[in-house]
Amino acid sequence: MRYWRIKDVMTHEVVRTGRGTSFKQVARLLSEHRISGLPVVDDGQKVIGVISETDLLQHQTQRDGGHGRRHVRLPKLTHAARTAASKARAGTAEHLMTRPAVTVTPEQYVTEAARAMREHKVERLPVVDDKDRLVGIVTRGDLLRVFLRTDEETRRDVMEQVTRGLGLPRHAVDVTVEAGVVTLRGHLEGRSDAELAAQIAAHVDGVVAVVDRLTHRPDTIRPHLASGVSGHM
C-alpha cells in the first residue's frame, strides 16, 4: 500500500540560521517570517539544533526584572533548570538552541513524523538527507494536509488498495466517501476478507473513519489470508 511520505507534504524553502546568529536576529527572523521555530545549521548545512519561541521566552523570563540579575544558583538546579538558565544568558543561536535536533527524512511516513512530534512535544521537524543536511521542514499544519484530500481522491485510493490487497476485481467492493468517512459495501468470500478490507481502508491516508457494511459467507477463511494477514498489515 502507498502511504503519504514526508516528501509529499514538507516545505522545501526553509528559514534557517547559523550558530553565531544573535538573539535579536533570531527573534527578527521568527517575527518577519511568522514562524514559531527554525533549525540551526553549520557551514555544511547540517542541522545542529533547533530554536523555538519557547527558547527565546526562557531568555526573558529567567532574567531579573530590570536589574539584570539572575535568580538562579546553578549548583542547586536540576539539569533541565540549568539548561533553562543557560538559555537565559544566551546571546547567540548556538546557546539558545535545543540540541540534538529531532529530525526526519523525506522517505519516512507522515505517521512517523506525527509520532515524533507527539513524543518530543514539538510543532516542526527539520527534514534531512542521508548526510544530515537540511532539505526541508515539516510542521503540524503540513501533516494535516493529508486530511484535506478530496473524497474522490480518497475513494480511488481506498478502492485500489482494498481490491489489490485482497486480489479482487474492482467491482467486488463498493466504496463511498463522505467528509473522509469511508463506507464499504459488497459480499466477500469470508469473514477474514471483510475484516482485512476494513483494516486496509482504515490505514489509507486521509481516512477519518470506516463504516463496514460488507457481508460474507459464514465462517469461511481463505487459506492464503489466514497465514498472511499479520505480515500484510
Short mmCIF file of C-alpha atoms in Angstrom, two decimals:
data_model
loop_
_atom_site.label_atom_id
_atom_site.label_comp_id
_atom_site.label_asym_id
_atom_site.label_seq_id
_atom_site.Cartn_x
_atom_site.Cartn_y
_atom_site.Cartn_z
CA MET A 1 0.00 0.00 0.00
CA ARG A 2 1.11 3.57 -0.68
CA TYR A 3 1.06 5.94 2.25
CA TRP A 4 1.94 9.61 2.19
CA ARG A 5 5.57 10.29 2.94
CA ILE A 6 7.13 13.41 4.39
CA LYS A 7 8.43 14.43 0.95
CA ASP A 8 4.79 14.73 -0.17
CA VAL A 9 3.93 17.43 2.38
CA MET A 10 7.16 19.10 3.52
CA THR A 11 8.21 22.68 2.76
CA HIS A 12 11.42 22.84 0.72
CA GLU A 13 12.29 26.50 1.29
CA VAL A 14 13.39 26.67 4.91
CA VAL A 15 14.17 29.70 7.07
CA ARG A 16 17.37 28.74 8.90
CA THR A 17 20.14 30.34 10.87
CA GLY A 18 23.75 29.76 11.86
CA ARG A 19 25.24 29.12 15.28
CA GLY A 20 26.59 32.68 15.59
CA THR A 21 23.31 34.50 14.91
CA SER A 22 22.42 36.90 17.72
CA PHE A 23 19.34 36.67 19.92
CA LYS A 24 17.79 39.74 18.31
CA GLN A 25 18.43 38.44 14.80
CA VAL A 26 16.78 35.14 15.65
CA ALA A 27 13.76 36.95 17.11
CA ARG A 28 13.57 39.10 13.98
CA LEU A 29 13.61 36.02 11.70
CA LEU A 30 10.75 34.40 13.62
CA SER A 31 8.73 37.61 13.54
CA GLU A 32 9.33 38.50 9.89
CA HIS A 33 8.52 35.02 8.61
CA ARG A 34 5.72 34.43 11.13
CA ILE A 35 7.09 31.09 12.26
CA SER A 36 7.44 29.58 15.73
CA GLY A 37 10.84 27.97 15.26
CA LEU A 38 13.75 27.37 12.92
CA PRO A 39 16.69 24.99 12.52
CA VAL A 40 20.28 25.94 13.24
CA VAL A 41 22.82 24.65 10.69
CA ASP A 42 26.60 24.54 10.46
CA ASP A 43 28.67 25.64 7.48
CA GLY A 44 27.89 22.37 5.69
CA GLN A 45 24.13 22.87 6.15
CA LYS A 46 23.94 20.02 8.66
CA VAL A 47 21.31 20.51 11.33
CA ILE A 48 22.90 21.00 14.75
CA GLY A 49 19.89 22.23 16.71
CA VAL A 50 16.50 23.94 16.68
CA ILE A 51 15.36 27.25 18.17
CA SER A 52 11.74 27.79 19.16
CA GLU A 53 9.80 30.70 20.59
CA THR A 54 9.97 28.88 23.92
CA ASP A 55 13.76 29.10 23.86
CA LEU A 56 13.57 32.84 23.34
CA LEU A 57 10.99 33.28 26.09
CA GLN A 58 13.24 31.44 28.53
CA HIS A 59 15.85 34.07 27.77
CA GLN A 60 13.47 36.72 29.04
CA THR A 61 11.64 35.01 31.90
CA GLN A 62 14.80 33.75 33.59
CA ARG A 63 16.14 37.27 33.99
CA ASP A 64 15.64 39.64 36.92
CA GLY A 65 13.07 42.29 36.09
CA GLY A 66 15.17 45.30 35.16
CA HIS A 67 18.34 44.75 37.22
CA GLY A 68 19.98 42.13 35.04
CA ARG A 69 20.46 39.71 37.95
CA ARG A 70 19.51 36.03 37.63
CA HIS A 71 17.54 34.30 40.35
CA VAL A 72 19.37 31.02 39.82
CA ARG A 73 22.16 29.23 41.63
CA LEU A 74 23.38 26.60 39.20
CA PRO A 75 24.87 24.08 41.68
CA LYS A 76 21.40 23.51 43.22
CA LEU A 77 19.47 23.24 39.96
CA THR A 78 18.32 20.19 38.06
CA HIS A 79 19.72 19.51 34.60
CA ALA A 80 16.58 20.94 32.98
CA ALA A 81 16.78 24.07 35.12
CA ARG A 82 20.48 24.53 34.36
CA THR A 83 19.66 24.27 30.64
CA ALA A 84 16.96 26.93 31.02
CA ALA A 85 19.32 29.16 32.98
CA SER A 86 21.98 28.78 30.32
CA LYS A 87 19.50 29.89 27.67
CA ALA A 88 18.59 32.84 29.84
CA ARG A 89 22.16 34.09 29.47
CA ALA A 90 22.48 33.09 25.82
CA GLY A 91 23.38 35.72 23.30
CA THR A 92 23.67 33.58 20.16
CA ALA A 93 21.81 30.79 18.42
CA GLU A 94 24.38 28.22 19.48
CA HIS A 95 23.49 28.73 23.14
CA LEU A 96 19.78 29.34 22.60
CA MET A 97 19.10 26.23 20.54
CA THR A 98 17.85 22.86 21.73
CA ARG A 99 20.14 20.00 20.79
CA PRO A 100 20.28 17.43 19.43
CA ALA A 101 17.57 18.30 16.94
CA VAL A 102 14.81 15.77 16.33
CA THR A 103 14.84 15.24 12.55
CA VAL A 104 13.13 13.11 9.91
CA THR A 105 13.96 12.10 6.35
CA PRO A 106 11.90 12.67 3.18
CA GLU A 107 11.16 8.95 2.78
CA GLN A 108 9.68 8.48 6.24
CA TYR A 109 5.92 8.22 6.54
CA VAL A 110 3.72 11.10 7.69
CA THR A 111 2.57 8.95 10.60
CA GLU A 112 6.17 8.66 11.81
CA ALA A 113 6.55 12.44 11.82
CA ALA A 114 3.30 12.82 13.75
CA ARG A 115 4.51 10.29 16.32
CA ALA A 116 7.85 12.09 16.72
CA MET A 117 6.11 15.45 17.22
CA ARG A 118 3.87 13.98 19.89
CA GLU A 119 6.66 12.19 21.73
CA HIS A 120 9.03 15.17 21.73
CA LYS A 121 6.30 17.82 22.11
CA VAL A 122 7.44 19.86 19.11
CA GLU A 123 5.49 21.54 16.33
CA ARG A 124 8.01 21.24 13.49
CA LEU A 125 10.74 18.86 12.38
CA PRO A 126 13.73 19.60 10.15
CA VAL A 127 13.92 17.21 7.20
CA VAL A 128 17.43 15.99 6.42
CA ASP A 129 19.10 13.87 3.74
CA ASP A 130 21.31 10.84 4.36
CA LYS A 131 24.18 13.17 5.32
CA ASP A 132 22.08 15.14 7.85
CA ARG A 133 21.93 18.19 5.57
CA LEU A 134 18.80 20.31 5.77
CA VAL A 135 16.47 19.77 2.79
CA GLY A 136 13.11 20.88 4.17
CA ILE A 137 10.86 21.24 7.17
CA VAL A 138 7.53 19.69 8.13
CA THR A 139 5.02 21.21 10.54
CA ARG A 140 1.85 20.00 12.20
CA GLY A 141 -0.08 22.00 9.64
CA ASP A 142 1.68 20.14 6.84
CA LEU A 143 0.68 16.80 8.35
CA LEU A 144 -2.96 17.90 8.49
CA ARG A 145 -2.90 18.34 4.71
CA VAL A 146 -3.35 14.57 4.48
CA PHE A 147 -6.92 15.09 5.67
CA LEU A 148 -7.57 17.80 3.09
CA ARG A 149 -7.66 15.33 0.22
CA THR A 150 -10.92 15.31 -1.72
CA ASP A 151 -13.38 12.50 -1.06
CA GLU A 152 -12.90 11.32 -4.64
CA GLU A 153 -9.13 11.06 -4.21
CA THR A 154 -9.64 9.08 -1.02
CA ARG A 155 -12.26 6.85 -2.65
CA ARG A 156 -9.96 5.95 -5.55
CA ASP A 157 -7.11 5.18 -3.19
CA VAL A 158 -9.25 3.01 -0.92
CA MET A 159 -10.72 1.16 -3.89
CA GLU A 160 -7.31 0.44 -5.38
CA GLN A 161 -5.71 -0.68 -2.15
CA VAL A 162 -8.60 -2.84 -0.93
CA THR A 163 -9.10 -4.70 -4.19
CA ARG A 164 -5.38 -5.11 -4.78
CA GLY A 165 -4.79 -6.24 -1.20
CA LEU A 166 -7.48 -8.91 -1.46
CA GLY A 167 -6.82 -9.85 -5.07
CA LEU A 168 -10.36 -8.93 -6.08
CA PRO A 169 -11.87 -7.29 -9.18
CA ARG A 170 -12.72 -3.63 -8.65
CA HIS A 171 -16.49 -4.26 -8.82
CA ALA A 172 -16.32 -6.68 -5.84
CA VAL A 173 -16.31 -3.84 -3.31
CA ASP A 174 -18.34 -0.64 -3.44
CA VAL A 175 -16.58 2.31 -1.83
CA THR A 176 -18.19 5.63 -0.99
CA VAL A 177 -16.58 8.51 0.91
CA GLU A 178 -18.23 11.48 2.59
CA ALA A 179 -16.17 14.00 4.55
CA GLY A 180 -13.39 11.44 4.88
CA VAL A 181 -15.68 8.71 6.24
CA VAL A 182 -15.42 5.58 4.11
CA THR A 183 -18.32 3.15 3.69
CA LEU A 184 -17.60 -0.32 2.32
CA ARG A 185 -20.33 -2.47 0.75
CA GLY A 186 -20.24 -5.80 -1.02
CA HIS A 187 -20.35 -9.56 -0.48
CA LEU A 188 -17.00 -11.25 0.07
CA GLU A 189 -15.86 -14.83 0.32
CA GLY A 190 -15.16 -14.95 4.04
CA ARG A 191 -15.05 -13.05 7.29
CA SER A 192 -11.28 -12.65 7.08
CA ASP A 193 -11.69 -10.88 3.73
CA ALA A 194 -14.20 -8.44 5.19
CA GLU A 195 -12.06 -7.74 8.26
CA LEU A 196 -8.94 -7.22 6.17
CA ALA A 197 -10.78 -4.90 3.77
CA ALA A 198 -11.82 -2.66 6.67
CA GLN A 199 -8.28 -2.69 8.09
CA ILE A 200 -6.76 -1.71 4.75
CA ALA A 201 -9.28 1.11 4.28
CA ALA A 202 -8.66 2.45 7.80
CA HIS A 203 -4.93 2.78 7.09
CA VAL A 204 -5.29 4.80 3.89
CA ASP A 205 -4.04 8.34 4.44
CA GLY A 206 -6.84 10.84 4.84
CA VAL A 207 -9.47 8.34 6.04
CA VAL A 208 -11.27 9.66 9.11
CA ALA A 209 -13.34 6.54 9.86
CA VAL A 210 -14.59 3.35 8.20
CA VAL A 211 -18.19 2.12 8.15
CA ASP A 212 -18.10 -1.61 7.38
CA ARG A 213 -21.26 -2.74 5.55
CA LEU A 214 -19.58 -5.76 3.95
CA THR A 215 -21.23 -9.17 4.09
CA HIS A 216 -19.58 -12.57 3.74
CA ARG A 217 -20.17 -16.27 3.79
CA PRO A 218 -20.24 -17.59 7.35
CA ASP A 219 -17.01 -18.97 8.86
CA THR A 220 -15.09 -19.13 5.62
CA ILE A 221 -11.39 -18.33 5.81
CA ARG A 222 -9.24 -18.26 2.71
CA PRO A 223 -6.02 -20.18 3.49
CA HIS A 224 -3.62 -17.66 1.95
CA LEU A 225 -5.11 -14.85 4.04
CA ALA A 226 -5.20 -16.84 7.28
CA SER A 227 -1.42 -17.18 7.12
CA GLY A 228 -0.62 -13.73 5.77
CA VAL A 229 -2.82 -11.12 7.43
CA SER A 230 -0.38 -10.19 10.19
CA GLY A 231 2.50 -9.83 7.80
CA HIS A 232 0.47 -7.71 5.39
CA MET A 233 -0.53 -5.02 7.84
#
